[in-house]
CSV table of C-alpha atoms in Angstrom, one decimal:
chain,number,residue,atom,x,y,z
W,6,UNK,CA,-35.6,-10.7,24.1
W,7,UNK,CA,-33.2,-9.0,26.5
W,8,UNK,CA,-30.2,-10.7,25.0
W,9,UNK,CA,-31.3,-9.6,21.5
W,10,UNK,CA,-31.8,-6.1,22.7
W,11,UNK,CA,-28.3,-6.1,24.3
W,12,UNK,CA,-26.8,-7.5,21.0
W,13,UNK,CA,-28.5,-4.8,18.9
W,14,UNK,CA,-27.3,-2.1,21.3
W,15,UNK,CA,-23.8,-3.5,21.2
W,16,UNK,CA,-23.8,-3.4,17.4
W,17,UNK,CA,-25.0,0.2,17.4
W,18,UNK,CA,-22.2,1.1,19.7
W,19,UNK,CA,-19.6,-0.6,17.5
W,20,UNK,CA,-21.1,1.1,14.4
W,21,UNK,CA,-21.0,4.4,16.1
W,22,UNK,CA,-17.4,3.9,17.1
W,23,UNK,CA,-16.6,3.0,13.4
W,24,UNK,CA,-18.2,6.2,12.3
W,25,UNK,CA,-16.4,8.3,14.9
W,26,UNK,CA,-13.9,11.1,14.3
W,27,UNK,CA,-11.2,9.0,15.8
W,28,UNK,CA,-11.5,6.4,13.0
W,29,UNK,CA,-11.6,9.2,10.4
W,30,UNK,CA,-8.5,10.9,11.7
W,31,UNK,CA,-6.8,7.5,12.0
W,32,UNK,CA,-7.6,6.9,8.3
W,33,UNK,CA,-6.2,10.2,7.3
W,34,UNK,CA,-3.1,9.7,9.4
W,35,UNK,CA,-2.7,6.3,7.8
W,36,UNK,CA,-2.9,7.8,4.3
W,37,UNK,CA,-0.1,10.2,5.3
W,38,UNK,CA,1.9,7.2,6.6
W,39,UNK,CA,1.4,5.4,3.4
W,40,UNK,CA,2.6,8.5,1.6
W,41,UNK,CA,5.7,8.6,3.7
W,42,UNK,CA,6.6,5.0,2.9
W,43,UNK,CA,6.1,5.5,-0.9
W,44,UNK,CA,8.0,8.8,-0.8
W,45,UNK,CA,11.0,7.1,0.8
W,46,UNK,CA,10.8,4.0,-1.4
W,47,UNK,CA,10.6,6.2,-4.5
W,48,UNK,CA,13.5,8.3,-3.4
W,49,UNK,CA,15.6,5.2,-2.6
W,50,UNK,CA,14.8,3.8,-6.1
W,51,UNK,CA,15.9,7.0,-7.8
W,52,UNK,CA,19.2,6.7,-6.0
W,53,UNK,CA,19.5,3.1,-7.0
W,54,UNK,CA,18.8,4.0,-10.7
W,55,UNK,CA,21.9,6.3,-10.7
W,56,UNK,CA,24.1,4.0,-8.7
W,57,UNK,CA,24.0,5.8,-5.4
W,58,UNK,CA,21.6,3.7,-3.3
W,59,UNK,CA,22.9,1.5,-0.5
W,60,UNK,CA,19.5,0.6,1.1
W,61,UNK,CA,16.9,-1.7,-0.4
W,62,UNK,CA,14.2,0.3,-2.2
W,63,UNK,CA,11.3,-1.2,-0.2
W,64,UNK,CA,9.6,-1.0,3.1
W,65,UNK,CA,12.6,-2.3,5.1
W,66,UNK,CA,14.9,0.3,3.4
W,67,UNK,CA,12.4,3.1,4.1
W,68,UNK,CA,12.2,2.1,7.8
W,69,UNK,CA,16.0,1.9,8.0
W,70,UNK,CA,16.2,5.4,6.5
W,71,UNK,CA,13.8,6.8,9.1
W,72,UNK,CA,15.6,5.1,11.9
W,73,UNK,CA,18.8,6.7,10.8
W,74,UNK,CA,17.4,10.2,11.3
W,75,UNK,CA,17.5,12.3,14.5
W,76,UNK,CA,14.6,11.3,16.6
W,77,UNK,CA,14.3,8.2,14.4
W,78,UNK,CA,12.7,6.1,17.1
W,79,UNK,CA,10.0,8.7,17.7
W,80,UNK,CA,9.3,9.0,14.0
W,81,UNK,CA,9.0,5.2,13.7
W,82,UNK,CA,6.5,5.0,16.5
W,83,UNK,CA,4.5,7.8,14.9
W,84,UNK,CA,4.5,6.1,11.5
W,85,UNK,CA,3.5,2.8,13.1
W,86,UNK,CA,0.6,4.4,15.0
W,87,UNK,CA,-0.6,6.1,11.7
W,88,UNK,CA,-0.5,2.7,9.9
W,89,UNK,CA,-2.5,1.2,12.8
W,90,UNK,CA,-5.1,3.9,12.1
W,91,UNK,CA,-5.2,2.8,8.4
W,92,UNK,CA,-5.7,-0.8,9.4
W,93,UNK,CA,-8.5,0.1,11.8
W,94,UNK,CA,-10.2,2.2,9.1
W,95,UNK,CA,-10.1,-0.7,6.6
W,96,UNK,CA,-11.3,-3.1,9.2
W,97,UNK,CA,-14.3,-0.8,9.9
W,98,UNK,CA,-15.0,-0.8,6.1
W,99,UNK,CA,-14.9,-4.5,6.1
W,100,UNK,CA,-17.4,-4.7,8.9
W,101,UNK,CA,-19.8,-1.9,8.0
W,102,UNK,CA,-19.0,-1.0,4.4
W,103,UNK,CA,-17.0,1.8,2.8
W,104,UNK,CA,-18.0,5.4,2.0
W,105,UNK,CA,-19.0,6.0,-1.6
W,106,UNK,CA,-20.8,4.1,-4.4
W,107,UNK,CA,-21.0,0.3,-3.8
W,108,UNK,CA,-19.2,0.5,-0.5
W,109,UNK,CA,-21.5,-2.1,1.0
W,110,UNK,CA,-20.9,-4.8,-1.6
W,111,UNK,CA,-19.5,-8.0,-0.3
W,112,UNK,CA,-16.5,-7.8,-2.8
W,113,UNK,CA,-15.6,-4.3,-1.6
W,114,UNK,CA,-15.9,-5.3,2.1
W,115,UNK,CA,-13.7,-8.4,1.4
W,116,UNK,CA,-11.1,-6.2,-0.3
W,117,UNK,CA,-11.2,-3.8,2.7
W,118,UNK,CA,-10.6,-6.8,5.0
W,119,UNK,CA,-7.6,-7.9,3.0
W,120,UNK,CA,-6.2,-4.3,3.2
W,121,UNK,CA,-6.8,-4.3,6.9
W,122,UNK,CA,-4.7,-7.4,7.3
W,123,UNK,CA,-1.9,-6.0,5.0
W,124,UNK,CA,-1.7,-2.7,6.8
W,125,UNK,CA,-1.9,-4.5,10.2
W,126,UNK,CA,1.2,-6.5,9.2
W,127,UNK,CA,3.0,-3.3,7.9
W,128,UNK,CA,2.2,-1.5,11.1
W,129,UNK,CA,3.4,-4.4,13.2
W,130,UNK,CA,6.7,-4.6,11.3
W,131,UNK,CA,7.3,-0.9,11.8
W,132,UNK,CA,6.4,-0.9,15.5
W,133,UNK,CA,8.4,-4.0,16.1
W,134,UNK,CA,11.5,-2.4,14.6
W,135,UNK,CA,10.8,0.8,16.7
W,136,UNK,CA,10.7,-1.5,19.8
W,137,UNK,CA,14.1,-2.8,19.1
W,138,UNK,CA,13.6,-5.9,17.0
W,139,UNK,CA,16.3,-6.1,14.4
W,140,UNK,CA,14.5,-8.6,12.1
W,141,UNK,CA,13.6,-5.9,9.5
W,142,UNK,CA,13.7,-8.4,6.6
W,143,UNK,CA,13.8,-7.1,3.1
W,144,UNK,CA,10.8,-7.6,0.8
W,145,UNK,CA,12.9,-9.8,-1.5
W,146,UNK,CA,13.7,-12.3,1.3
W,147,UNK,CA,10.1,-12.3,2.6
W,148,UNK,CA,8.9,-13.1,-0.9
W,149,UNK,CA,11.4,-15.9,-1.3
W,150,UNK,CA,10.6,-17.4,2.1
W,151,UNK,CA,6.8,-17.3,1.6
W,152,UNK,CA,7.1,-18.8,-1.9
W,153,UNK,CA,9.4,-21.5,-0.6
W,154,UNK,CA,6.9,-22.5,2.1
W,155,UNK,CA,4.1,-22.4,-0.4
W,156,UNK,CA,5.9,-24.6,-2.9
W,157,UNK,CA,6.4,-27.3,-0.2
W,158,UNK,CA,2.7,-27.7,0.2
W,159,UNK,CA,0.6,-30.2,-1.8
W,160,UNK,CA,-0.3,-28.5,-5.0
W,161,UNK,CA,2.1,-25.8,-4.1
W,162,UNK,CA,3.2,-25.1,-7.6
W,163,UNK,CA,-0.4,-24.4,-8.7
W,164,UNK,CA,-1.0,-22.3,-5.5
W,165,UNK,CA,2.0,-20.1,-6.2
W,166,UNK,CA,1.2,-19.9,-9.9
W,167,UNK,CA,-2.3,-18.7,-9.2
W,168,UNK,CA,-1.1,-16.3,-6.6
W,169,UNK,CA,1.4,-14.8,-9.0
W,170,UNK,CA,-1.2,-14.5,-11.8
W,171,UNK,CA,-3.6,-12.8,-9.3
W,172,UNK,CA,-0.9,-10.3,-8.2
W,173,UNK,CA,0.0,-9.5,-11.8
W,174,UNK,CA,-3.7,-9.0,-12.7
W,175,UNK,CA,-4.1,-6.8,-9.6
W,176,UNK,CA,-1.2,-4.7,-10.8
W,177,UNK,CA,-2.8,-4.3,-14.2
W,178,UNK,CA,-6.1,-3.3,-12.5
W,179,UNK,CA,-4.4,-0.7,-10.4
W,180,UNK,CA,-2.7,0.8,-13.4
W,181,UNK,CA,-5.9,0.8,-15.5
W,182,UNK,CA,-8.1,2.2,-12.7
W,183,UNK,CA,-5.5,5.0,-12.2
W,184,UNK,CA,-5.5,5.8,-15.9
W,185,UNK,CA,-9.3,6.0,-15.8
W,186,UNK,CA,-9.2,8.3,-12.8
W,187,UNK,CA,-11.5,5.9,-10.8
W,188,UNK,CA,-10.1,7.4,-7.6
W,189,UNK,CA,-12.1,10.5,-8.2
W,190,UNK,CA,-15.3,8.9,-6.8
W,191,UNK,CA,-13.6,8.6,-3.4
W,192,UNK,CA,-12.5,12.2,-3.3
W,193,UNK,CA,-14.3,15.4,-2.5
W,194,UNK,CA,-13.5,16.8,-5.9
W,195,UNK,CA,-16.0,19.6,-5.6
W,196,UNK,CA,-14.0,21.1,-2.7
W,197,UNK,CA,-10.8,21.4,-4.8
W,198,UNK,CA,-9.8,24.3,-7.0
W,199,UNK,CA,-9.3,23.6,-10.7
W,200,UNK,CA,-5.5,23.8,-10.2
W,201,UNK,CA,-5.6,21.4,-7.3
W,202,UNK,CA,-7.7,18.9,-9.3
W,203,UNK,CA,-5.1,19.0,-12.1
W,204,UNK,CA,-2.3,18.3,-9.6
W,205,UNK,CA,-4.2,15.5,-8.0
W,206,UNK,CA,-4.9,14.0,-11.4
W,207,UNK,CA,-1.2,14.1,-12.3
W,208,UNK,CA,-0.2,12.4,-9.1
W,209,UNK,CA,-3.1,10.0,-9.1
W,210,UNK,CA,-2.7,8.8,-12.7
W,211,UNK,CA,1.1,8.7,-12.9
W,212,UNK,CA,1.6,7.5,-9.4
W,213,UNK,CA,-1.1,4.8,-9.7
W,214,UNK,CA,0.3,3.5,-13.0
W,215,UNK,CA,3.8,3.3,-11.4
W,216,UNK,CA,2.4,1.4,-8.4
W,217,UNK,CA,0.5,-0.9,-10.8
W,218,UNK,CA,3.7,-1.6,-12.8
W,219,UNK,CA,5.6,-2.6,-9.6
W,220,UNK,CA,2.8,-4.8,-8.3
W,221,UNK,CA,2.5,-6.4,-11.7
W,222,UNK,CA,6.2,-7.1,-11.9
W,223,UNK,CA,6.1,-8.8,-8.5
W,224,UNK,CA,3.3,-11.0,-9.8
W,225,UNK,CA,5.2,-12.0,-12.9
W,226,UNK,CA,8.2,-13.0,-10.8
W,227,UNK,CA,6.1,-15.1,-8.4
W,228,UNK,CA,4.5,-16.8,-11.4
W,229,UNK,CA,7.9,-17.5,-12.8
W,230,UNK,CA,9.0,-19.1,-9.5
W,231,UNK,CA,6.0,-21.5,-9.8
W,232,UNK,CA,6.9,-22.3,-13.4
W,233,UNK,CA,10.5,-23.0,-12.6
W,234,UNK,CA,9.7,-24.5,-9.2
W,235,UNK,CA,12.4,-22.2,-7.7
W,236,UNK,CA,11.6,-19.8,-4.9
W,237,UNK,CA,14.7,-17.7,-5.7
W,238,UNK,CA,12.8,-16.4,-8.8
W,239,UNK,CA,10.3,-14.7,-6.5
W,240,UNK,CA,11.1,-11.0,-5.9
W,241,UNK,CA,9.9,-8.3,-3.6
W,242,UNK,CA,9.6,-4.6,-4.2
W,243,UNK,CA,13.3,-3.9,-4.3
W,244,UNK,CA,14.2,-6.5,-6.8
W,245,UNK,CA,11.1,-5.9,-8.9
W,246,UNK,CA,12.1,-2.2,-9.1
W,247,UNK,CA,15.7,-3.0,-10.1
W,248,UNK,CA,14.4,-5.4,-12.8
W,249,UNK,CA,13.2,-2.3,-14.7
W,250,UNK,CA,16.8,-1.2,-15.1
W,251,UNK,CA,17.5,-4.5,-16.8
W,252,UNK,CA,15.3,-3.6,-19.7
W,253,UNK,CA,16.3,-2.0,-23.0
W,254,UNK,CA,15.5,1.4,-21.4
W,255,UNK,CA,18.1,0.8,-18.7
W,256,UNK,CA,18.2,2.8,-15.5
W,257,UNK,CA,16.0,5.5,-17.0
W,258,UNK,CA,12.9,3.3,-16.8
W,259,UNK,CA,13.7,2.6,-13.2
W,260,UNK,CA,14.1,6.3,-12.6
W,261,UNK,CA,10.8,7.0,-14.3
W,262,UNK,CA,8.9,4.4,-12.2
W,263,UNK,CA,10.6,5.7,-9.1
W,264,UNK,CA,9.5,9.2,-9.8
W,265,UNK,CA,6.0,7.7,-10.3
W,266,UNK,CA,6.1,6.2,-6.8
W,267,UNK,CA,7.1,9.7,-5.4
W,268,UNK,CA,4.0,11.1,-7.2
W,269,UNK,CA,1.9,8.4,-5.6
W,270,UNK,CA,3.2,9.5,-2.3
W,271,UNK,CA,2.0,13.0,-3.1
W,272,UNK,CA,-1.3,11.6,-4.1
W,273,UNK,CA,-1.6,9.8,-0.8
W,274,UNK,CA,-1.1,13.1,1.0
W,275,UNK,CA,-3.8,14.6,-1.1
W,276,UNK,CA,-6.1,11.7,-0.2
W,277,UNK,CA,-5.4,12.4,3.5
W,278,UNK,CA,-7.0,15.8,2.9
W,279,UNK,CA,-9.8,15.1,0.5
W,280,UNK,CA,-10.7,11.4,0.8
W,281,UNK,CA,-14.2,10.5,1.8
W,282,UNK,CA,-13.9,8.4,4.9
């Protein structure tokens, strides 16, 4: 009986911590951090579209851009800490459910858990670079390395193919949900002015569709790597973005998607202000 009481008390304590202001502000800081990364990736992609970019248009390029600024080390530590806040928030959602309709569904909690792992990895990579580790590997190399290891496993071709298809579908879902303005259920829309709602919709729809296109393109390349049994076909964010310039629309399509990513960054900043946490 005493053990059960202690366990229940411990759960209440953990739940109270998950609902604390610290987790809320960590989430909002994390959304700002996400916005900073997308802003830099989008800006780098715009420069690539017009032949001026020298850094990869991905997370490694964004981190390198920050590090090159005055007080770059401090900025990286700040960004890494913000992303830790994002990871902790998503972890609390996985454990106790998210705010909003259906937040306690098992599928939503599992998705939050996956996001917690992803942002935990991103935070670790930023903080490791800030601490002096120079292994800031590009997303393209990471994608090729992971694909190569997966292909070496029994049934690796099927594993990679399914993963690629799943990523492509996820990209399509992101784009469709953005077009349908599904994000509104997570925002305190009633607290926005009419003009602010319009601006949030522009950034949320255009930015979400652009992000979905990039994720979908990555999935297609991973699936192609499985079909051709060649890990070199797998691409990360940088190469996926540059692939848009190889279409009939040329660099203008890349520029359009890049601007979309900048808009998604602005949407992330809006989420930091009005998101229900």
